[in-house]
Amino acid sequence: SGSRSVSSEFDNALALMKSGDSESAIQAFLALSERYPRATGPLTNLGILAARQQQHESAAKYFLAALQRDAKNVTALNWMGFVTSKGGNFNGALDWYTKALAVRGDYAPAHLNLGILYETVFKRGSQALEHYRRYQELTGGDNMLVSAWIHNLESASDYVAANVSQVNNRRNIIACGRQIMNPCTDQHIV
């Protein structure tokens, strides 16, 4: 019943987060983190909530604390890539996303983030294409925006990110995060 209790508490905190009640979710995840010091899910979600509020330094602290408890927390690794990129350290972001994929090669959000980074920052279309395709493969291919990016890269004989509005749209996706800012639904209790 102890694990059922933590699971129920975590699910309640997650429901608060998903409903948009950030303040209550923060309080619930802080309480869970104190009560269950080996769990990384609460810390990861505290980081996600901070990142959504543009508090990237605070978010990074939560993600790093989660990673100290479990270095293989792919959600925290992926999010570290996100907050690192928001700070302008794109090589650092590349490292975090790569670490996430080294832990779990089928982690779709890291493939998407790497694709965006390779295309918009590093101007490496072939590597972007590889990650976009893998993302689509892992997620059932339903993301029409990613499908369009793949089509654009495939049809470009000499890939150059000439369409500034397209690049800015991808950056806005990174900023708003509808594609990549999913909550950590695993309690990550080690």
Tab-separated table of C-alpha atoms in Angstrom:
chain	number	residue	atom	x	y	z
A	1	SER	CA	0.000	0.000	0.000
A	2	GLY	CA	3.032	2.308	0.394
A	3	SER	CA	3.797	2.231	-3.309
A	4	ARG	CA	0.083	2.642	-4.052
A	5	SER	CA	0.090	5.751	-1.850
A	6	VAL	CA	3.075	7.338	-3.622
A	7	SER	CA	1.538	6.417	-6.959
A	8	SER	CA	-1.769	8.026	-6.003
A	9	GLU	CA	-0.047	11.152	-4.678
A	10	PHE	CA	2.081	11.391	-7.814
A	11	ASP	CA	-0.970	10.938	-10.056
A	12	ASN	CA	-2.775	13.696	-8.158
A	13	ALA	CA	0.189	16.064	-8.544
A	14	LEU	CA	0.438	15.168	-12.227
A	15	ALA	CA	-3.296	15.883	-12.682
A	16	LEU	CA	-2.795	19.332	-11.102
A	17	MET	CA	0.098	19.968	-13.495
A	18	LYS	CA	-1.887	18.874	-16.543
A	19	SER	CA	-4.890	20.984	-15.497
A	20	GLY	CA	-2.725	24.110	-15.454
A	21	ASP	CA	-2.790	24.589	-11.667
A	22	SER	CA	0.951	25.164	-11.529
A	23	GLU	CA	1.098	26.527	-7.987
A	24	SER	CA	-0.737	23.549	-6.486
A	25	ALA	CA	1.309	21.169	-8.630
A	26	ILE	CA	4.550	22.760	-7.428
A	27	GLN	CA	3.490	22.361	-3.793
A	28	ALA	CA	2.464	18.734	-4.393
A	29	PHE	CA	5.722	17.824	-6.177
A	30	LEU	CA	7.810	19.587	-3.490
A	31	ALA	CA	6.028	17.569	-0.797
A	32	LEU	CA	6.532	14.340	-2.760
A	33	SER	CA	10.206	15.117	-3.282
A	34	GLU	CA	10.694	15.599	0.465
A	35	ARG	CA	8.683	12.513	1.431
A	36	TYR	CA	10.284	10.255	-1.190
A	37	PRO	CA	13.916	11.395	-1.474
A	38	ARG	CA	14.834	8.708	-4.023
A	39	ALA	CA	12.055	9.603	-6.473
A	40	THR	CA	13.152	11.683	-9.464
A	41	GLY	CA	9.747	12.212	-11.086
A	42	PRO	CA	8.727	15.011	-8.706
A	43	LEU	CA	12.017	16.859	-9.262
A	44	THR	CA	11.738	16.412	-13.018
A	45	ASN	CA	8.228	17.837	-13.037
A	46	LEU	CA	9.302	20.746	-10.821
A	47	GLY	CA	11.936	21.467	-13.473
A	48	ILE	CA	9.355	21.266	-16.248
A	49	LEU	CA	7.048	23.652	-14.391
A	50	ALA	CA	9.936	26.087	-13.875
A	51	ALA	CA	10.925	25.846	-17.554
A	52	ARG	CA	7.350	26.567	-18.620
A	53	GLN	CA	7.533	29.731	-16.504
A	54	GLN	CA	10.781	30.718	-18.281
A	55	GLN	CA	12.768	30.101	-15.060
A	56	HIS	CA	15.501	28.174	-16.831
A	57	GLU	CA	18.175	28.359	-14.108
A	58	SER	CA	15.741	27.036	-11.519
A	59	ALA	CA	14.595	24.359	-13.971
A	60	ALA	CA	18.182	23.245	-14.560
A	61	LYS	CA	18.721	22.875	-10.795
A	62	TYR	CA	15.712	20.576	-10.510
A	63	PHE	CA	16.763	18.507	-13.539
A	64	LEU	CA	20.327	18.179	-12.252
A	65	ALA	CA	19.020	17.128	-8.827
A	66	ALA	CA	16.839	14.494	-10.532
A	67	LEU	CA	19.845	13.299	-12.533
A	68	GLN	CA	21.921	12.997	-9.354
A	69	ARG	CA	19.284	10.551	-8.100
A	70	ASP	CA	19.026	8.725	-11.453
A	71	ALA	CA	21.487	9.544	-14.229
A	72	LYS	CA	19.321	7.623	-16.718
A	73	ASN	CA	16.206	9.785	-16.369
A	74	VAL	CA	15.695	10.486	-20.087
A	75	THR	CA	13.008	13.091	-19.439
A	76	ALA	CA	15.399	15.131	-17.281
A	77	LEU	CA	18.243	14.640	-19.798
A	78	ASN	CA	16.022	15.860	-22.641
A	79	TRP	CA	14.803	18.838	-20.642
A	80	MET	CA	18.380	19.747	-19.699
A	81	GLY	CA	18.971	19.994	-23.440
A	82	PHE	CA	15.999	22.328	-23.723
A	83	VAL	CA	17.019	24.694	-20.901
A	84	THR	CA	20.643	24.600	-22.052
A	85	SER	CA	19.561	25.636	-25.551
A	86	LYS	CA	17.419	28.428	-24.095
A	87	GLY	CA	20.612	29.743	-22.499
A	88	GLY	CA	22.260	29.801	-25.935
A	89	ASN	CA	24.584	26.855	-25.328
A	90	PHE	CA	23.645	24.805	-28.371
A	91	ASN	CA	26.633	22.450	-28.183
A	92	GLY	CA	25.686	21.741	-24.579
A	93	ALA	CA	22.088	21.087	-25.643
A	94	LEU	CA	23.356	18.705	-28.314
A	95	ASP	CA	25.271	16.810	-25.607
A	96	TRP	CA	22.201	16.499	-23.356
A	97	TYR	CA	19.958	15.239	-26.169
A	98	THR	CA	22.649	12.784	-27.223
A	99	LYS	CA	22.932	11.526	-23.644
A	100	ALA	CA	19.165	10.977	-23.546
A	101	LEU	CA	19.374	8.879	-26.715
A	102	ALA	CA	22.363	6.953	-25.378
A	103	VAL	CA	20.160	5.894	-22.449
A	104	ARG	CA	17.107	5.207	-24.579
A	105	GLY	CA	17.496	5.286	-28.332
A	106	ASP	CA	13.750	5.208	-28.900
A	107	TYR	CA	13.027	8.384	-26.910
A	108	ALA	CA	11.072	10.379	-29.497
A	109	PRO	CA	11.250	13.866	-27.888
A	110	ALA	CA	15.069	13.811	-27.984
A	111	HIS	CA	14.978	12.860	-31.676
A	112	LEU	CA	12.659	15.780	-32.398
A	113	ASN	CA	14.789	18.207	-30.418
A	114	LEU	CA	17.965	17.025	-32.126
A	115	GLY	CA	16.314	17.411	-35.522
A	116	ILE	CA	15.278	20.973	-34.731
A	117	LEU	CA	18.729	21.805	-33.364
A	118	TYR	CA	20.567	20.274	-36.322
A	119	GLU	CA	18.375	22.085	-38.815
A	120	THR	CA	17.899	25.517	-37.258
A	121	VAL	CA	21.176	26.031	-35.429
A	122	PHE	CA	23.827	23.815	-36.977
A	123	LYS	CA	22.410	23.869	-40.542
A	124	ARG	CA	22.959	20.114	-40.903
A	125	GLY	CA	19.963	19.063	-42.940
A	126	SER	CA	20.888	15.413	-43.383
A	127	GLN	CA	21.280	14.884	-39.640
A	128	ALA	CA	18.052	16.784	-38.988
A	129	LEU	CA	16.276	14.600	-41.514
A	130	GLU	CA	17.537	11.441	-39.821
A	131	HIS	CA	16.126	12.541	-36.444
A	132	TYR	CA	12.850	13.841	-37.861
A	133	ARG	CA	12.302	10.513	-39.622
A	134	ARG	CA	13.084	8.573	-36.454
A	135	TYR	CA	10.719	10.788	-34.471
A	136	GLN	CA	7.922	10.131	-36.962
A	137	GLU	CA	8.661	6.398	-36.933
A	138	LEU	CA	8.476	6.290	-33.138
A	139	THR	CA	5.309	8.373	-32.866
A	140	GLY	CA	3.276	6.857	-35.686
A	141	GLY	CA	4.003	9.617	-38.208
A	142	ASP	CA	0.998	11.740	-37.254
A	143	ASN	CA	2.823	15.037	-36.749
A	144	MET	CA	1.998	16.984	-39.897
A	145	LEU	CA	4.469	19.755	-39.097
A	146	VAL	CA	7.357	17.302	-38.831
A	147	SER	CA	6.133	15.641	-42.028
A	148	ALA	CA	6.366	19.019	-43.759
A	149	TRP	CA	9.896	19.563	-42.426
A	150	ILE	CA	10.898	16.145	-43.740
A	151	HIS	CA	9.384	16.936	-47.133
A	152	ASN	CA	11.196	20.285	-47.279
A	153	LEU	CA	14.530	18.694	-46.433
A	154	GLU	CA	14.031	15.827	-48.864
A	155	SER	CA	13.111	18.168	-51.698
A	156	ALA	CA	15.987	20.579	-51.100
A	157	SER	CA	18.853	19.549	-53.353
A	158	ASP	CA	21.267	21.816	-51.525
A	159	TYR	CA	19.915	22.275	-48.007
A	160	VAL	CA	20.099	25.866	-46.822
A	161	ALA	CA	17.831	27.304	-44.139
A	162	ALA	CA	16.819	30.170	-46.427
A	163	ASN	CA	13.215	30.384	-45.333
A	164	VAL	CA	13.591	32.551	-42.240
A	165	SER	CA	9.938	32.312	-41.247
A	166	GLN	CA	10.162	28.511	-41.261
A	167	VAL	CA	13.240	28.644	-39.005
A	168	ASN	CA	11.493	31.108	-36.701
A	169	ASN	CA	8.422	28.873	-36.552
A	170	ARG	CA	10.596	26.001	-35.343
A	171	ARG	CA	12.180	28.249	-32.736
A	172	ASN	CA	8.709	29.231	-31.571
A	173	ILE	CA	7.859	25.556	-31.215
A	174	ILE	CA	10.947	25.145	-29.054
A	175	ALA	CA	9.874	28.178	-27.004
A	176	CYS	CA	6.250	27.185	-26.614
A	177	GLY	CA	7.085	23.518	-26.447
A	178	ARG	CA	3.816	21.906	-27.435
A	179	GLN	CA	5.747	19.132	-29.141
A	180	ILE	CA	8.527	18.563	-26.647
A	181	MET	CA	7.477	19.774	-23.203
A	182	ASN	CA	5.623	16.744	-21.950
A	183	PRO	CA	5.452	16.103	-18.208
A	184	CYS	CA	7.380	13.289	-16.631
A	185	THR	CA	4.755	10.605	-16.087
A	186	ASP	CA	7.142	8.066	-14.598
A	187	GLN	CA	7.770	8.375	-10.867
A	188	HIS	CA	11.399	7.282	-11.377
A	189	ILE	CA	11.759	5.702	-7.960
A	190	VAL	CA	15.072	3.914	-7.695
